[in-house]
XYZ file of C-alpha atoms in Angstrom:
563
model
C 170.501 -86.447 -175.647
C 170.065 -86.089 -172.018
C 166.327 -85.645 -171.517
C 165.358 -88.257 -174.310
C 168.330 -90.364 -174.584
C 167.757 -94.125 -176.563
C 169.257 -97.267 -175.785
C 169.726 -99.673 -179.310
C 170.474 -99.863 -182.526
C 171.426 -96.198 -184.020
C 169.571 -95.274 -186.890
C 170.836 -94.820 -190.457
C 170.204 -92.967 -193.229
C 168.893 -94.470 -196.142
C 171.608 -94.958 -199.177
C 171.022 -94.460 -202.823
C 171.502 -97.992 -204.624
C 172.804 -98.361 -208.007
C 171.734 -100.176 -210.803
C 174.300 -102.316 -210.447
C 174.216 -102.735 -206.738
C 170.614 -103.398 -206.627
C 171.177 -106.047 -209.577
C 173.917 -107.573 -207.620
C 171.930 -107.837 -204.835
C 168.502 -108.952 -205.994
C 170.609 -112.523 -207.575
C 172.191 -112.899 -204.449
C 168.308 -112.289 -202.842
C 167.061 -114.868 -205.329
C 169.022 -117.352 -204.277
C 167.150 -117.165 -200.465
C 163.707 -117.185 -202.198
C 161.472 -119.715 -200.025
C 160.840 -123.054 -202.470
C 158.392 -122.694 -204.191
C 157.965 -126.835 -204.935
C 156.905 -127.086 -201.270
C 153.609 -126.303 -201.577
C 152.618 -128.383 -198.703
C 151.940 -126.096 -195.471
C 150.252 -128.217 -192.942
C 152.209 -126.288 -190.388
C 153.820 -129.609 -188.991
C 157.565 -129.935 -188.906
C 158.581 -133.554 -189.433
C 161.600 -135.664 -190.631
C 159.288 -137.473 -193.350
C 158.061 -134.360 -195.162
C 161.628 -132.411 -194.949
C 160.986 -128.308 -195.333
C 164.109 -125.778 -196.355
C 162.967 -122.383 -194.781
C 165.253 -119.510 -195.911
C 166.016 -117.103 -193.426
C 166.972 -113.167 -193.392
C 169.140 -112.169 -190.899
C 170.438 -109.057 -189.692
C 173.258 -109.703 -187.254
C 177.168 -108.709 -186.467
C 177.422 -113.254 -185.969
C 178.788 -115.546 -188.262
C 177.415 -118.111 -190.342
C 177.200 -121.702 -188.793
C 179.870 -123.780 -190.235
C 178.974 -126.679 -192.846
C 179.242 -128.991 -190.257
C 177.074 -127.929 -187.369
C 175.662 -129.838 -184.973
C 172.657 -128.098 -184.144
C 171.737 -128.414 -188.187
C 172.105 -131.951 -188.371
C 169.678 -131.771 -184.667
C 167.021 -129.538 -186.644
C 167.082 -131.670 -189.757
C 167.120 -135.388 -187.614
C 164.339 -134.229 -185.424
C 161.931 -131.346 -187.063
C 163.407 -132.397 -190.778
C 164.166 -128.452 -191.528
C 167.174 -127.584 -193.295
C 167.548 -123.810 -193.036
C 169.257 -121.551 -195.780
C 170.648 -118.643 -194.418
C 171.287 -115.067 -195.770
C 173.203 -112.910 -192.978
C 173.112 -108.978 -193.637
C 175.614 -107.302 -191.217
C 173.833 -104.026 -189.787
C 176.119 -102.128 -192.194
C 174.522 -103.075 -195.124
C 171.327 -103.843 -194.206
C 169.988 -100.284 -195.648
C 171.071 -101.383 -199.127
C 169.581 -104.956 -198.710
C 166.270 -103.631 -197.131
C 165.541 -100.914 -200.452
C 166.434 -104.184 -202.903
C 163.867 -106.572 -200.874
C 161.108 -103.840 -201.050
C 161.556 -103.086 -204.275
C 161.347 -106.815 -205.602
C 158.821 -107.852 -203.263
C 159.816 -110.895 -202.845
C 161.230 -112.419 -199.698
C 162.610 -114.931 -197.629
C 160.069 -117.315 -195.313
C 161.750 -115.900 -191.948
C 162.626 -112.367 -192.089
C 164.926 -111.383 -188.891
C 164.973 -107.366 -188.225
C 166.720 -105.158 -186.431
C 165.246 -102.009 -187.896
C 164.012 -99.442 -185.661
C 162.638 -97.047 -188.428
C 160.213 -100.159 -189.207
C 160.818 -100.189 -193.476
C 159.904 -103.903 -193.947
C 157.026 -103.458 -191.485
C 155.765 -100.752 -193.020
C 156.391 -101.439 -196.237
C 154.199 -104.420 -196.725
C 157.067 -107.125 -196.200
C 155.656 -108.910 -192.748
C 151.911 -110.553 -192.355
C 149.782 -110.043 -189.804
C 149.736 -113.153 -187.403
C 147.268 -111.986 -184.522
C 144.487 -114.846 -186.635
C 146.912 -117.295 -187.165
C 147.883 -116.792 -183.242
C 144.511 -117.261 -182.272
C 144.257 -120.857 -184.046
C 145.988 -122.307 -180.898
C 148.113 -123.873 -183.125
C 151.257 -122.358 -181.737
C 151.058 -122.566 -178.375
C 154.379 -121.284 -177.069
C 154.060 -118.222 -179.312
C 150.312 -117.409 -178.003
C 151.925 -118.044 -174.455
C 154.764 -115.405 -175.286
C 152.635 -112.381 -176.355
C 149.741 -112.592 -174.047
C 149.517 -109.791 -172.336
C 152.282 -107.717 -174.031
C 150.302 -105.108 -176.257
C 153.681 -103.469 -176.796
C 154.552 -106.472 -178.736
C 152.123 -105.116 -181.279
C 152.279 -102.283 -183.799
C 150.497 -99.250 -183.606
C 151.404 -97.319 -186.431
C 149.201 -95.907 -189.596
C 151.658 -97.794 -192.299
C 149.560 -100.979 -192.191
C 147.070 -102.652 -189.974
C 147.556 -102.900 -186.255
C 148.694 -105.683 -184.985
C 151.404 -107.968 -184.169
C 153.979 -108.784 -187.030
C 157.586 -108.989 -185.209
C 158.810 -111.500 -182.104
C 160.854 -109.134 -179.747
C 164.331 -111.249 -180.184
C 164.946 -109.700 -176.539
C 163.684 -109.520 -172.974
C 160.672 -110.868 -172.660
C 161.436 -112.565 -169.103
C 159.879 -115.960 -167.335
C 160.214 -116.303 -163.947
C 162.067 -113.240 -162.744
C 165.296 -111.693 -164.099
C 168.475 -113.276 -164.192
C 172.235 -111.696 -165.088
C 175.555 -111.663 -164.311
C 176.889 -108.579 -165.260
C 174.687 -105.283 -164.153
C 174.823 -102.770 -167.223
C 172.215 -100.045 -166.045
C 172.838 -96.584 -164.065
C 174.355 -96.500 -160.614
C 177.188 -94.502 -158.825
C 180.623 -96.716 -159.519
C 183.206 -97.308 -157.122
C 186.246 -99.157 -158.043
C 186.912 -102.444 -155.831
C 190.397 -101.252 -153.847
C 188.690 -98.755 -152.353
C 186.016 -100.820 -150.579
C 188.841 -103.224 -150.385
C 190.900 -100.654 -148.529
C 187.548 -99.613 -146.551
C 187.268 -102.841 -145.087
C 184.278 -104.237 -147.241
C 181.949 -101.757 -145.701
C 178.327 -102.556 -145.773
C 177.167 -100.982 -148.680
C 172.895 -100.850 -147.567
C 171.405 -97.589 -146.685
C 174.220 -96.176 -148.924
C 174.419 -91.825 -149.076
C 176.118 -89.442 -151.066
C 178.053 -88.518 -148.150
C 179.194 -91.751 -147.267
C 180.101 -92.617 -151.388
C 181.794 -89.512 -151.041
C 183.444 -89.964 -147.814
C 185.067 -93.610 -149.040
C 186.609 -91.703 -152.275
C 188.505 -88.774 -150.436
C 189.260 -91.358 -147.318
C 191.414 -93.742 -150.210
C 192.431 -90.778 -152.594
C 193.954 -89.353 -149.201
C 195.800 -92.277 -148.587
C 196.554 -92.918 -152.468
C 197.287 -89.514 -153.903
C 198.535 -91.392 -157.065
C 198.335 -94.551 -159.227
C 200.490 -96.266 -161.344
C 202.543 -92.646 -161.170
C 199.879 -90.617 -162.208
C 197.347 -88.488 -159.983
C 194.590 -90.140 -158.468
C 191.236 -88.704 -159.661
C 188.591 -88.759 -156.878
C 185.133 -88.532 -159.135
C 184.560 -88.412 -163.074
C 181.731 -85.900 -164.765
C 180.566 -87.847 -167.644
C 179.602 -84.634 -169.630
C 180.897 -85.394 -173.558
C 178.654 -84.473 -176.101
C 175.472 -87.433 -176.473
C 176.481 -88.328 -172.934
C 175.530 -84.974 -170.925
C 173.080 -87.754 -168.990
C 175.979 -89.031 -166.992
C 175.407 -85.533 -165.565
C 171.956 -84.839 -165.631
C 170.368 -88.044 -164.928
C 171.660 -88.814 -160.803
C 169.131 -86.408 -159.234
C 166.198 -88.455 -160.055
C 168.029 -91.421 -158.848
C 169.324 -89.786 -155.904
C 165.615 -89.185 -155.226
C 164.148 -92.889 -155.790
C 163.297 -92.745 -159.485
C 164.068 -94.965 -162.391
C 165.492 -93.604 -165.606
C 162.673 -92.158 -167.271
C 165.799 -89.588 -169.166
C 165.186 -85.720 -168.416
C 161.670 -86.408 -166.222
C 160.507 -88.143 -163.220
C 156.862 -89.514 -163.322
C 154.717 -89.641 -160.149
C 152.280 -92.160 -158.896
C 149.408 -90.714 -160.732
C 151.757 -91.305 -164.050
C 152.409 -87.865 -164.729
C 155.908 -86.377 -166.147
C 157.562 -83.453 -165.273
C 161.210 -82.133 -165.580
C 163.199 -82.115 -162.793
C 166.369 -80.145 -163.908
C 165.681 -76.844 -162.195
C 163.873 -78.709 -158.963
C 165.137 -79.069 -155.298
C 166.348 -83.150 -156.250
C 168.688 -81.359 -158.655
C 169.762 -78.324 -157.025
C 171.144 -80.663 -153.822
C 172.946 -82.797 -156.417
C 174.910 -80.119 -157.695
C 175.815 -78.427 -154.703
C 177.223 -81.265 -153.550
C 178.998 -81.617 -156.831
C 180.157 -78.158 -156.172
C 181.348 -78.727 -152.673
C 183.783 -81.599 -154.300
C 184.999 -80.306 -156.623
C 186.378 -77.398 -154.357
C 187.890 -79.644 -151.938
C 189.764 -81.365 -155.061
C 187.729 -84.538 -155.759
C 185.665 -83.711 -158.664
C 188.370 -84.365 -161.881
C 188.742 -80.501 -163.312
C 189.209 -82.097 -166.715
C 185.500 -83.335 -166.415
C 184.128 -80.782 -168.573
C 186.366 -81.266 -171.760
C 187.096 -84.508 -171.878
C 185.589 -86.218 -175.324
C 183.559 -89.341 -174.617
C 186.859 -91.269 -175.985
C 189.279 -89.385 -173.204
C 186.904 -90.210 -170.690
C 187.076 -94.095 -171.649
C 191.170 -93.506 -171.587
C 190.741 -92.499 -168.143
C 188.777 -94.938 -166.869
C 191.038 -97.725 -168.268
C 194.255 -96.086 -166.728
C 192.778 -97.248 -163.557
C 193.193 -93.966 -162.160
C 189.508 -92.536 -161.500
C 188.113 -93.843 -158.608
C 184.408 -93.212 -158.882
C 181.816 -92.069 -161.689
C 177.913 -92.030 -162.526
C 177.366 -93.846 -165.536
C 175.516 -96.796 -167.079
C 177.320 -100.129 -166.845
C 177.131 -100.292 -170.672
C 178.534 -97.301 -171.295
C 182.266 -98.304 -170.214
C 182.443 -101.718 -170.822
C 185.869 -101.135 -173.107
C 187.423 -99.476 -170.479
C 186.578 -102.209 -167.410
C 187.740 -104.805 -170.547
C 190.996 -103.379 -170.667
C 191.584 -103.160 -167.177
C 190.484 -106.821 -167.250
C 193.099 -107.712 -169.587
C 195.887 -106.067 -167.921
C 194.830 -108.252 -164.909
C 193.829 -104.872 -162.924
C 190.883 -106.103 -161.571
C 191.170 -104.152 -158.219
C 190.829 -101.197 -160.311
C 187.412 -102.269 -162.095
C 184.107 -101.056 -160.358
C 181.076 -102.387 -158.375
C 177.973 -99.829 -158.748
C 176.323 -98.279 -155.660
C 173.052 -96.811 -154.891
C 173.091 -93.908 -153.182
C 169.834 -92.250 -152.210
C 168.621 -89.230 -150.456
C 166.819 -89.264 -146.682
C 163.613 -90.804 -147.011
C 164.203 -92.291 -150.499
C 164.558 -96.305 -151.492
C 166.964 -97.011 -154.584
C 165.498 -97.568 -158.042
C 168.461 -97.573 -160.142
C 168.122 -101.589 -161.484
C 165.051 -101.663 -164.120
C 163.975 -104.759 -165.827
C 165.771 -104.608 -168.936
C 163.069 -103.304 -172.024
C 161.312 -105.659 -174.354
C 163.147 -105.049 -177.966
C 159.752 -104.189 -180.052
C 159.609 -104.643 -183.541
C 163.266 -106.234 -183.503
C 162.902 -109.615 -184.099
C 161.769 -112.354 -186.793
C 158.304 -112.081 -188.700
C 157.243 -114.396 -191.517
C 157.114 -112.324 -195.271
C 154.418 -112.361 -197.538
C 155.948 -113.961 -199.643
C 156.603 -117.221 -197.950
C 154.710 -120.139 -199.616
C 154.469 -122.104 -196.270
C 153.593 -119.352 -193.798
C 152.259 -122.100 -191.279
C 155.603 -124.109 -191.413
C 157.361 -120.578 -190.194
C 155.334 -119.656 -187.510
C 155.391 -123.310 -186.506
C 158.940 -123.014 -186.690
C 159.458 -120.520 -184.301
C 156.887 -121.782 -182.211
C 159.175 -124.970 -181.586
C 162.345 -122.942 -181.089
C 160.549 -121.432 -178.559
C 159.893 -124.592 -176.700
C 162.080 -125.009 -173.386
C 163.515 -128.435 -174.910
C 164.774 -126.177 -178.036
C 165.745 -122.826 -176.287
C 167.836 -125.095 -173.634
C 170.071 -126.297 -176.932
C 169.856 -122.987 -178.559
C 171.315 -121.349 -175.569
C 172.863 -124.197 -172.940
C 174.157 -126.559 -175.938
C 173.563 -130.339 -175.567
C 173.087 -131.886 -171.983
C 176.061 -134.055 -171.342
C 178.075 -132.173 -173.674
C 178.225 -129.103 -173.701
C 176.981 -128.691 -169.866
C 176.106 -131.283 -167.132
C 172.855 -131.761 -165.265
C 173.486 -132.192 -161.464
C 171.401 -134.826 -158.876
C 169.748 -131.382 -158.203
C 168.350 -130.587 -161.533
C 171.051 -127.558 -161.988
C 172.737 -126.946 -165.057
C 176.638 -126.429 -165.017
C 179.839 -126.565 -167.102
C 183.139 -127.721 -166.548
C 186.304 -125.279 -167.511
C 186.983 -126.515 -170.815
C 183.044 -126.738 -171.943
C 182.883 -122.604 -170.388
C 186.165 -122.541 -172.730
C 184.544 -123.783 -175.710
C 181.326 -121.444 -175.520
C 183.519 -118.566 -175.936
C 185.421 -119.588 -178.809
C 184.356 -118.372 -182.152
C 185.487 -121.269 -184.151
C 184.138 -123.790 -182.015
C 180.459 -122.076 -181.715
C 179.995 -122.256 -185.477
C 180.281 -126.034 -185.570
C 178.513 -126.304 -182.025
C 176.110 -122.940 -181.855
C 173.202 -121.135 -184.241
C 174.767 -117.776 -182.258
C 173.369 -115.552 -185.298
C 169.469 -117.292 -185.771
C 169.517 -117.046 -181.998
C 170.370 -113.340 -181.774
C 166.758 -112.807 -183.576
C 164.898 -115.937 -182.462
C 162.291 -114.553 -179.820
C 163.805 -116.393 -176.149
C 162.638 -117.156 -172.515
C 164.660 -114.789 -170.737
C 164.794 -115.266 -166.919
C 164.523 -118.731 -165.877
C 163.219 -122.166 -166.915
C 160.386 -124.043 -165.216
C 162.723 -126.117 -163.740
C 164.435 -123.014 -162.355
C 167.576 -122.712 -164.573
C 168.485 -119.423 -165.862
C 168.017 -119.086 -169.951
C 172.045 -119.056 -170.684
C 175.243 -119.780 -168.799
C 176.188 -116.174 -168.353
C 172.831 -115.635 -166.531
C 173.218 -118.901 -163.980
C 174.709 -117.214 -160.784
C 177.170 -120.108 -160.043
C 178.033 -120.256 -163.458
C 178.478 -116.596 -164.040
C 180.841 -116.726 -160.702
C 182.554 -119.692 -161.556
C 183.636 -117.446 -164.830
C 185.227 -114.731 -162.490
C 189.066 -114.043 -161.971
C 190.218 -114.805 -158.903
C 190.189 -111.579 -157.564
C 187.015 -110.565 -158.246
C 185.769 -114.164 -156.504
C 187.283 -113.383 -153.215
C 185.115 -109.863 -153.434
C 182.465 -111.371 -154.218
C 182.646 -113.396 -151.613
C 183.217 -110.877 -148.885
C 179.890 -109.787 -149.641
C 178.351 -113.097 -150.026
C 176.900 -112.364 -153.711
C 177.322 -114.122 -156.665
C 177.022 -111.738 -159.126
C 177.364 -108.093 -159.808
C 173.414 -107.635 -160.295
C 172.767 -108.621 -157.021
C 174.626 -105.409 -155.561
C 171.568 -103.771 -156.941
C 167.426 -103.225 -155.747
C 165.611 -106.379 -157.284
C 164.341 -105.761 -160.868
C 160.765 -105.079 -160.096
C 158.275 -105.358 -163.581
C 158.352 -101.931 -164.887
C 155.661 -99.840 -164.749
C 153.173 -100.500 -167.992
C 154.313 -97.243 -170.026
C 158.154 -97.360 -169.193
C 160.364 -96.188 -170.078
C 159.083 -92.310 -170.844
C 162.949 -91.817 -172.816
C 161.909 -93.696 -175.792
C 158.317 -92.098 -176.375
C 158.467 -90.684 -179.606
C 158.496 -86.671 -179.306
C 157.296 -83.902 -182.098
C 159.358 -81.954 -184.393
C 158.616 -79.254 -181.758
C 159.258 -81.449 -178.361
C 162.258 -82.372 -179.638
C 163.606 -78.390 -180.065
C 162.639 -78.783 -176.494
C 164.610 -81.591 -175.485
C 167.974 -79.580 -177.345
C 167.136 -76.373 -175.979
C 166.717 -78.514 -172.382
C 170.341 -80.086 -172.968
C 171.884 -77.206 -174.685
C 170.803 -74.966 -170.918
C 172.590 -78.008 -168.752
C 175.487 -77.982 -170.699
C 175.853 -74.342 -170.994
C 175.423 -73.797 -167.348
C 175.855 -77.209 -165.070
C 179.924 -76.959 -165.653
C 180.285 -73.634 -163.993
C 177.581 -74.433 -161.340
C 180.132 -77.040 -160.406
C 183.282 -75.708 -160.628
C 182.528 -72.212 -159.778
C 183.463 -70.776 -156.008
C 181.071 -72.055 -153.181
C 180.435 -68.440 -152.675
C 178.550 -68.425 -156.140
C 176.641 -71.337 -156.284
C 173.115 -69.580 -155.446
C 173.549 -66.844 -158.188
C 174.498 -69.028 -160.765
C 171.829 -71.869 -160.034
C 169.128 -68.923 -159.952
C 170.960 -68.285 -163.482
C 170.179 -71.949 -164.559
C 166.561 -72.072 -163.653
C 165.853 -68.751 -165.120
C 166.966 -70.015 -168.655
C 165.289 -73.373 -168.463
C 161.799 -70.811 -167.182
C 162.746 -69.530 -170.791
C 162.341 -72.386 -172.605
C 159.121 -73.885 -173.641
C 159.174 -77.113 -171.105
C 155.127 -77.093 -171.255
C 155.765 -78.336 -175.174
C 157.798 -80.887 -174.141
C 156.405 -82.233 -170.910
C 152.577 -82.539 -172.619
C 154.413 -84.646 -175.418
C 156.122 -86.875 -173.103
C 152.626 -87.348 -170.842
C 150.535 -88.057 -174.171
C 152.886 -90.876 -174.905
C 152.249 -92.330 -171.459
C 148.851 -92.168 -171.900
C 148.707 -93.477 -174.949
C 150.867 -96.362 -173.615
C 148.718 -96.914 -170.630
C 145.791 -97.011 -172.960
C 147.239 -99.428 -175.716
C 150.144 -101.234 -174.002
């Protein structure tokens, strides 16, 4: 949905188990039961009082392989042996209805659920008291300060149950590859451009560097060059709606921009948008703006993209990551694209956020578990630097070299190795680190958390093309084309707050008006634009936004007051 739309795992609908199924399941749940001979839960994790912790799981990863070295490490220096039961998201509706209705469960439960059923349904304990025993340090360190960490619901007692499995960051953001919003511009045309500085960067001037190449390069591979891509398929009408607020200086907030006083409003029928479009409009006339925008599907759009063909788009980076992949593959790199920020007069570009903390998607400790203490102690020692440094880097002199400088690197074959699914489940826990809470950012000693998020590392990983573009801009990574990730504001981001039965007719009725009307404010005749924008703003005046925009500014407030 364009005003509201939500990054993450898609929900699913709840499915009917049979007798049979749910008997199938429960033995194979019985075999992950925590052991109930160790009664012994001192909390402390050592090679003379060994401790088998089952673990639940849901992850797309593997299983580690019989033989894996970080098992042996877990069991030689913490004496834990860990027994696994890995639920692909697929079936983890059927698995989730068995575990509730048993009620009995593994030590370390891992979720992924965003409609909160084990939370909720009595499966997870509290741990704020056994937090504030001091007794897991690294834990205490990681939620301090993050009330969003906590849940807020009516199902069961406030409080924190869950460790976010992602972005919770330590000393500032690190990444390679930039997957948020931005204006995208494939590499041969700044190529052909002369490597243009890219600061201080308009719509005019995006503009002007697509019809200067598309002039010179009226096809591609044999087929027509396409100056600009709409991104207007059903579920994706943001690639449409969502640049004005950009444009202006905002971050995604989805259909609304929020002032400095932390109030929402809509910007759809405002001045921000109205430029947008006629700009759009002006294009499109002069034979840059693709005409098939506005019926592509969202899988004709990817097509296109991977042809090589379109030169520019607004989109999010994750959005088309099969299509760059292909390209990729084909060894097309000058056809892939670097994102741009293009801003109005007066404006400064917010298109890079700090990626959001995954709440309530992460591991908890059940119930059920007869050595609670042992769990959370657990996961408090994963969550040391020593342990998240061979979760994520691998072993020091093995699987990555320390320099005379203190930085972490890797030689071909060891980059090789970490990207080969045979060889990570005898040398990496990929699927218990998926869920296991983790320093994102950097280290104290100032390495980034994983290889893929080390600039030199992430460079040395680059074709050879793409290194030599790099290097005419003197970056190392694609992120740093974009503003620095400030720390988002406290209630961000407004397109996940959850809306009423009645916001949410809104939020349709919102989307529903852009679709029905943005496409012929576009590609209708210059001449027209003024009637047919008035037309626009006169059926979004129809619609309720009040409903809407007081739903969107109580969850704010409520954020401000609890996060």
């Amino acid at each position: 949905m364009k005003h509201h739309f939500k990054l993450g795992v898609p929900r699913r609908a709840g499915r009917r188990l049979t007798v049979a199924a749910a008997a199938t399941a429960l033995i194979a749940l019985a075999a992950c039961t925590p052991d109930s001979a160790d009664k012994d839960d001192s909390g402390v994790l050592t090679p003379s009082d060994p401790t088998t912790l089952s673990v639940w799981i849901t992850s797309a990863e593997q299983a580690p392989a019989p033989d894996n070295k970080i098992t042996k490490l877990l069991k030689e220096k913490l004496g834990v042996t860990l027994k696994y039961e890995i639920v692909t998201p697929d079936n983890v509706d059927q698995k989730i209805g068995v575990m509730l209705a048993g009620g009995e469960y593994p030590d370390l439960v891992g979720t992924t659920d965003l409609k909160l059923r084990l939370l909720e349904g009595g499966a997870l304990l509290r741990l704020d008291d056994m937090l504030a025993t001091g007794d897991y340090p690294n834990l205490a360190e990681h939620v301090k300060g993050y009330k969003k960490m906590s849940y807020s619901g009516d199902e069961v007692d406030k409080g924190l149950y869950i460790f976010p499995n992602y972005n919770r960051f330590y000393g500032g953001v690190t990444g390679g590859t930039y997957y948020g919003p931005a204006f995208w511009i494939q590499k041969r045309v700044l190529a052909d451009a002369g490597y243009p500085d890219l600061n201080n960067m308009t719509l005019d001037r995006y503009f002007q560097l697509i019809s200067d190449y598309k002039a010179k390069h009226p096809q591609t591979d044999g087929a027509p060059t396409v100056g600009f891509e709409v991104l207007a398929s059903t579920g994706r009408e943001w690639g449409m709606t969502n640049p004005p607020a950009q444009l202006a200086g905002h971050p995604n907030n989805g259909g609304v921009i929020v002032d400095s006083e932390n109030h929402a409003s809509i910007y759809a029928d405002k001045d921000i948008a109205k430029k947008f479009y006629k700009v759009l409009n002006e294009k499109y006339n002069s034979g840059l703006v693709d005409p098939e925008s506005f019926t592509l599907t969202f899988d004709q759009y990817t097509a296109k993209l991977a042809t090589g063909a379109v030169l520019g788009m607004h989109d999010q980076g994750w959005n088309f990551g099969t299509a760059t992949q292909s390209l990729q593959s084909a060894g097309k790199d000058e056809y892939t694209y670097v994102p741009l920020m293009p801003v109005y007069d007066g404006a400064k570009p917010y298109y890079a956020d700090r990626p959001v903390m995954n709440t309530n998607q992460g591991f908890g400790v059940s119930v059920s578990s007869k050595q609670p203490k042992k769990a959370l102690k657990f996961l408090d020692t994963m969550l040391s630097e020593e342990w998240q440094k061979i979760l994520s880097w691998g072993i020091a002199g093995e699987d990555y070299q320390v320099g005379a400088d203190g930085v972490f690197s890797r030689t071909d074959e060891q980059r090789k190795n970490y990207k080969d699914i045979t060889w990570r489940a005898s040398n990496r826990l990929v699927a218990l680190l998926d869920v296991l809470p983790k320093r994102n950012g950097k280290f104290s000693d100032g390495n980034a958390y994983s290889p893929d998020d080390q600039p030199a590392e992430f460079f040395a990983t680059l074709s050879d093309y793409d290194k030599k573009f790099m290097e005419k801009y003197g970056k190392k990574t694609w992120v740093e084309f974009m503003n620095p990730q400030v720390e988002n504001p406290k209630y961000y981001p407004a397109w996940n707050i959850t809306l009423s039965d009645e916001a949410n007719q809104v939020n349709q009725q919102l989307t529903d008006a852009s679709v029905q009307h943005l496409p012929k404010i576009i590609a209708g005749k210059p001449a027209d634009f003024e009637a047919k924008w008035a037309a626009y703003v006169d059926a979004i005046h129809k619609i309720n936004v009040k409903a809407y925009e007081d739903a969107i500014n109580a969850g704010i407030k409520q954020r401000l007051a609890d996060w």
